[in-house]
mmCIF file of C-alpha atoms in Angstrom:
data_model
loop_
_atom_site.group_PDB
_atom_site.id
_atom_site.type_symbol
_atom_site.label_atom_id
_atom_site.label_comp_id
_atom_site.label_asym_id
_atom_site.label_seq_id
_atom_site.Cartn_x
_atom_site.Cartn_y
_atom_site.Cartn_z
ATOM 1 C CA MET A 1 92.480 107.473 94.740
ATOM 2 C CA VAL A 2 95.809 106.008 93.659
ATOM 3 C CA HIS A 3 96.858 107.429 90.291
ATOM 4 C CA GLY A 4 99.887 105.501 89.154
ATOM 5 C CA ASP A 5 101.591 103.108 86.816
ATOM 6 C CA SER A 6 102.466 99.399 86.906
ATOM 7 C CA LEU A 7 103.937 99.691 90.407
ATOM 8 C CA SER A 8 100.452 100.440 91.708
ATOM 9 C CA ALA A 9 98.470 98.544 89.075
ATOM 10 C CA GLY A 10 100.100 95.296 90.209
ATOM 11 C CA TYR A 11 102.014 94.357 87.079
ATOM 12 C CA GLY A 12 103.031 90.683 87.021
ATOM 13 C CA ILE A 13 100.935 89.697 90.032
ATOM 14 C CA THR A 14 97.237 89.151 90.566
ATOM 15 C CA PRO A 15 95.240 92.314 91.292
ATOM 16 C CA GLU A 16 94.320 90.900 94.705
ATOM 17 C CA GLU A 17 98.010 90.847 95.673
ATOM 18 C CA SER A 18 98.811 94.501 94.859
ATOM 19 C CA TRP A 19 99.623 96.995 97.585
ATOM 20 C CA VAL A 20 96.612 99.075 96.570
ATOM 21 C CA THR A 21 94.256 96.124 97.102
ATOM 22 C CA LEU A 22 95.953 95.464 100.437
ATOM 23 C CA LEU A 23 95.394 99.141 101.255
ATOM 24 C CA ALA A 24 91.685 98.809 100.525
ATOM 25 C CA GLU A 25 91.543 95.729 102.759
ATOM 26 C CA HIS A 26 93.436 97.594 105.490
ATOM 27 C CA TYR A 27 90.938 100.457 105.505
ATOM 28 C CA GLY A 28 87.861 98.264 105.061
ATOM 29 C CA ASP A 29 84.699 100.365 105.264
ATOM 30 C CA ARG A 30 86.509 103.385 106.759
ATOM 31 C CA HIS A 31 87.806 104.642 103.389
ATOM 32 C CA GLN A 32 87.054 103.784 99.786
ATOM 33 C CA VAL A 33 90.218 103.136 97.769
ATOM 34 C CA ILE A 34 90.098 103.642 93.999
ATOM 35 C CA ASN A 35 92.957 102.301 91.936
ATOM 36 C CA ALA A 36 93.207 104.420 88.790
ATOM 37 C CA SER A 37 96.643 103.040 87.951
ATOM 38 C CA ILE A 38 97.545 101.676 84.514
ATOM 39 C CA SER A 39 100.652 99.708 83.628
ATOM 40 C CA GLY A 40 102.858 101.689 81.265
ATOM 41 C CA GLU A 41 101.305 105.031 82.234
ATOM 42 C CA THR A 42 103.432 108.152 81.795
ATOM 43 C CA SER A 43 103.037 111.496 83.511
ATOM 44 C CA ARG A 44 101.468 112.886 80.306
ATOM 45 C CA GLY A 45 98.962 110.040 80.129
ATOM 46 C CA GLY A 46 98.187 110.484 83.810
ATOM 47 C CA LEU A 47 97.606 114.186 83.287
ATOM 48 C CA ASP A 48 95.331 113.502 80.325
ATOM 49 C CA ARG A 49 93.162 111.161 82.418
ATOM 50 C CA LEU A 50 93.125 112.993 85.731
ATOM 51 C CA SER A 51 90.384 115.550 85.130
ATOM 52 C CA ASP A 52 87.805 112.871 84.285
ATOM 53 C CA LEU A 53 88.936 110.728 87.217
ATOM 54 C CA LEU A 54 88.528 113.639 89.623
ATOM 55 C CA LYS A 55 85.029 114.384 88.306
ATOM 56 C CA THR A 56 83.983 110.735 88.473
ATOM 57 C CA HIS A 57 85.421 109.802 91.870
ATOM 58 C CA GLN A 58 85.753 113.143 93.726
ATOM 59 C CA PRO A 59 88.564 111.815 95.942
ATOM 60 C CA ASP A 60 89.581 113.441 99.220
ATOM 61 C CA VAL A 61 93.163 112.267 98.638
ATOM 62 C CA VAL A 62 95.085 111.661 95.411
ATOM 63 C CA VAL A 63 98.187 109.480 95.654
ATOM 64 C CA LEU A 64 100.399 110.390 92.684
ATOM 65 C CA GLU A 65 102.712 107.554 91.694
ATOM 66 C CA LEU A 66 103.816 108.493 88.200
ATOM 67 C CA GLY A 67 107.019 109.309 86.350
ATOM 68 C CA ALA A 68 108.865 105.991 86.375
ATOM 69 C CA ASN A 69 107.953 105.170 82.781
ATOM 70 C CA ASP A 70 108.932 108.671 81.688
ATOM 71 C CA GLY A 71 112.296 108.163 83.378
ATOM 72 C CA LEU A 72 112.860 104.737 81.846
ATOM 73 C CA ARG A 73 112.266 106.330 78.435
ATOM 74 C CA GLY A 74 114.642 109.203 79.189
ATOM 75 C CA TYR A 75 112.008 111.930 78.906
ATOM 76 C CA PRO A 76 113.189 115.418 79.854
ATOM 77 C CA ILE A 77 112.925 115.982 83.606
ATOM 78 C CA PRO A 78 111.450 119.499 83.210
ATOM 79 C CA GLN A 79 108.596 117.993 81.184
ATOM 80 C CA ILE A 80 107.977 115.296 83.803
ATOM 81 C CA ALA A 81 107.972 117.992 86.493
ATOM 82 C CA LYS A 82 105.534 120.116 84.484
ATOM 83 C CA ASN A 83 103.129 117.209 84.051
ATOM 84 C CA LEU A 84 103.309 116.287 87.729
ATOM 85 C CA GLN A 85 102.825 119.936 88.742
ATOM 86 C CA GLU A 86 99.742 120.212 86.546
ATOM 87 C CA MET A 87 98.316 117.068 88.167
ATOM 88 C CA ILE A 88 99.024 118.505 91.620
ATOM 89 C CA ASP A 89 97.318 121.769 90.685
ATOM 90 C CA LEU A 90 94.327 119.946 89.210
ATOM 91 C CA ALA A 91 93.882 117.718 92.261
ATOM 92 C CA LYS A 92 94.186 120.679 94.637
ATOM 93 C CA ALA A 93 91.681 122.662 92.555
ATOM 94 C CA ASN A 94 89.301 119.750 93.141
ATOM 95 C CA ASN A 95 89.848 119.976 96.926
ATOM 96 C CA ALA A 96 91.945 116.815 97.150
ATOM 97 C CA GLN A 97 94.955 116.358 99.419
ATOM 98 C CA VAL A 98 97.909 115.190 97.311
ATOM 99 C CA ILE A 99 100.578 112.663 98.222
ATOM 100 C CA ILE A 100 103.526 112.235 95.919
ATOM 101 C CA LEU A 101 105.380 108.928 95.866
ATOM 102 C CA GLY A 102 108.966 109.134 94.686
ATOM 103 C CA ILE A 103 110.712 106.515 92.632
ATOM 104 C CA ARG A 104 114.332 105.788 91.802
ATOM 105 C CA LEU A 105 115.526 104.648 88.410
ATOM 106 C CA PRO A 106 117.990 101.835 87.696
ATOM 107 C CA PRO A 107 121.605 103.050 87.891
ATOM 108 C CA ASN A 108 122.339 102.046 84.299
ATOM 109 C CA LEU A 109 120.653 105.297 83.192
ATOM 110 C CA GLY A 110 123.512 107.266 84.739
ATOM 111 C CA LYS A 111 123.684 109.694 87.667
ATOM 112 C CA ARG A 112 123.431 112.744 85.382
ATOM 113 C CA TYR A 113 119.830 111.698 84.748
ATOM 114 C CA THR A 114 118.816 109.588 87.731
ATOM 115 C CA THR A 115 119.866 112.047 90.449
ATOM 116 C CA PRO A 116 117.861 115.038 89.145
ATOM 117 C CA PHE A 117 114.992 112.664 88.292
ATOM 118 C CA PHE A 118 114.810 111.463 91.913
ATOM 119 C CA GLU A 119 115.292 114.979 93.330
ATOM 120 C CA ASN A 120 112.382 116.208 91.234
ATOM 121 C CA TYR A 121 109.894 114.473 93.569
ATOM 122 C CA ALA A 122 111.307 116.140 96.687
ATOM 123 C CA ARG A 123 111.316 119.524 94.965
ATOM 124 C CA LEU A 124 107.651 119.168 93.949
ATOM 125 C CA ALA A 125 106.682 117.981 97.424
ATOM 126 C CA LYS A 126 108.446 120.904 99.097
ATOM 127 C CA SER A 127 107.248 123.637 96.746
ATOM 128 C CA ASN A 128 103.648 122.399 97.008
ATOM 129 C CA ALA A 129 103.719 121.453 100.725
ATOM 130 C CA LEU A 130 102.700 117.883 99.864
ATOM 131 C CA ALA A 131 102.780 114.699 101.835
ATOM 132 C CA TYR A 132 105.733 112.826 100.363
ATOM 133 C CA LEU A 133 107.235 109.363 100.373
ATOM 134 C CA PRO A 134 110.767 109.628 98.964
ATOM 135 C CA PHE A 135 110.997 106.087 97.586
ATOM 136 C CA LEU A 136 107.991 103.818 97.110
ATOM 137 C CA LEU A 137 110.159 100.703 96.877
ATOM 138 C CA ASP A 138 112.337 101.423 99.905
ATOM 139 C CA ASN A 139 113.436 98.152 101.549
ATOM 140 C CA VAL A 140 112.141 96.298 98.485
ATOM 141 C CA ALA A 141 114.101 97.224 95.339
ATOM 142 C CA GLN A 142 117.469 96.449 96.909
ATOM 143 C CA TYR A 143 116.470 92.794 97.478
ATOM 144 C CA SER A 144 116.412 90.753 94.286
ATOM 145 C CA GLU A 145 114.145 88.146 95.875
ATOM 146 C CA LEU A 146 111.461 90.850 96.269
ATOM 147 C CA MET A 147 111.698 91.909 92.636
ATOM 148 C CA GLN A 148 110.371 90.161 89.552
ATOM 149 C CA SER A 149 112.853 88.884 86.981
ATOM 150 C CA ASP A 150 112.704 92.208 85.074
ATOM 151 C CA GLY A 151 114.305 93.914 88.088
ATOM 152 C CA LEU A 152 111.733 96.730 87.891
ATOM 153 C CA HIS A 153 108.538 95.346 89.377
ATOM 154 C CA PRO A 154 108.054 94.045 92.909
ATOM 155 C CA THR A 155 106.802 90.543 93.623
ATOM 156 C CA ALA A 156 103.614 89.648 95.452
ATOM 157 C CA GLU A 157 105.727 89.077 98.572
ATOM 158 C CA ALA A 158 106.920 92.687 98.405
ATOM 159 C CA GLN A 159 103.448 94.225 98.335
ATOM 160 C CA PRO A 160 102.863 94.253 102.127
ATOM 161 C CA LEU A 161 106.219 96.027 102.531
ATOM 162 C CA ILE A 162 105.211 98.664 99.986
ATOM 163 C CA LEU A 163 101.941 99.129 101.853
ATOM 164 C CA GLN A 164 103.894 99.702 105.071
ATOM 165 C CA ASN A 165 105.952 102.362 103.261
ATOM 166 C CA VAL A 166 102.818 104.205 102.094
ATOM 167 C CA LEU A 167 100.546 103.902 105.144
ATOM 168 C CA PRO A 168 102.144 106.505 107.460
ATOM 169 C CA VAL A 169 102.103 109.187 104.750
ATOM 170 C CA LEU A 170 98.572 108.296 103.658
ATOM 171 C CA ASP A 171 97.230 108.233 107.219
ATOM 172 C CA GLN A 172 98.581 111.765 107.733
ATOM 173 C CA ALA A 173 96.924 113.010 104.530
ATOM 174 C CA LEU A 174 93.604 111.404 105.480
ATOM 175 C CA LYS A 175 93.705 113.178 108.857
ATOM 176 C CA ARG A 176 94.343 116.498 107.104
ATOM 177 C CA ALA A 177 91.525 115.812 104.637
ATOM 178 C CA ALA A 178 89.111 115.037 107.469
ATOM 179 C CA ALA A 179 90.087 118.232 109.274
ATOM 180 C CA SER A 180 89.487 120.458 106.247
#
């Protein structure tokens, strides 16, 4: 189950073009992929929804891709970390492997905020022994032609690249889930 925001919901592109849909196509019948992502979602909103999602879908793996909207709004990093930690704890309590996908913020927010924001993902991954992708949009965000005009959301052409970023980490988590 992918639990994220617009980056996973496929904002500005058709749902069929999103990396999560491409992931489902990649796995075919081997794994069911549930996209529980909502454009505009914050870590607090994700936390509020997660318990019901876990009960409904009972996923083996939860891919957490949240926090970008909190960061864009300048929310306190300790609060973002608390919300993400509670989601990690909740998913683990429901016997799900957790993957955390990191995100970087635009530089106009200043290094005093963006650096600790980005480092927060690595800290959570390390302290919880999680599978971790440091930057979801690696090899995407730095190329304007792969980003929509808002400079925040990837284009349809970027989605296969995002999938390639996520697949190695997800494949590892699926192997661990199958072994446990």
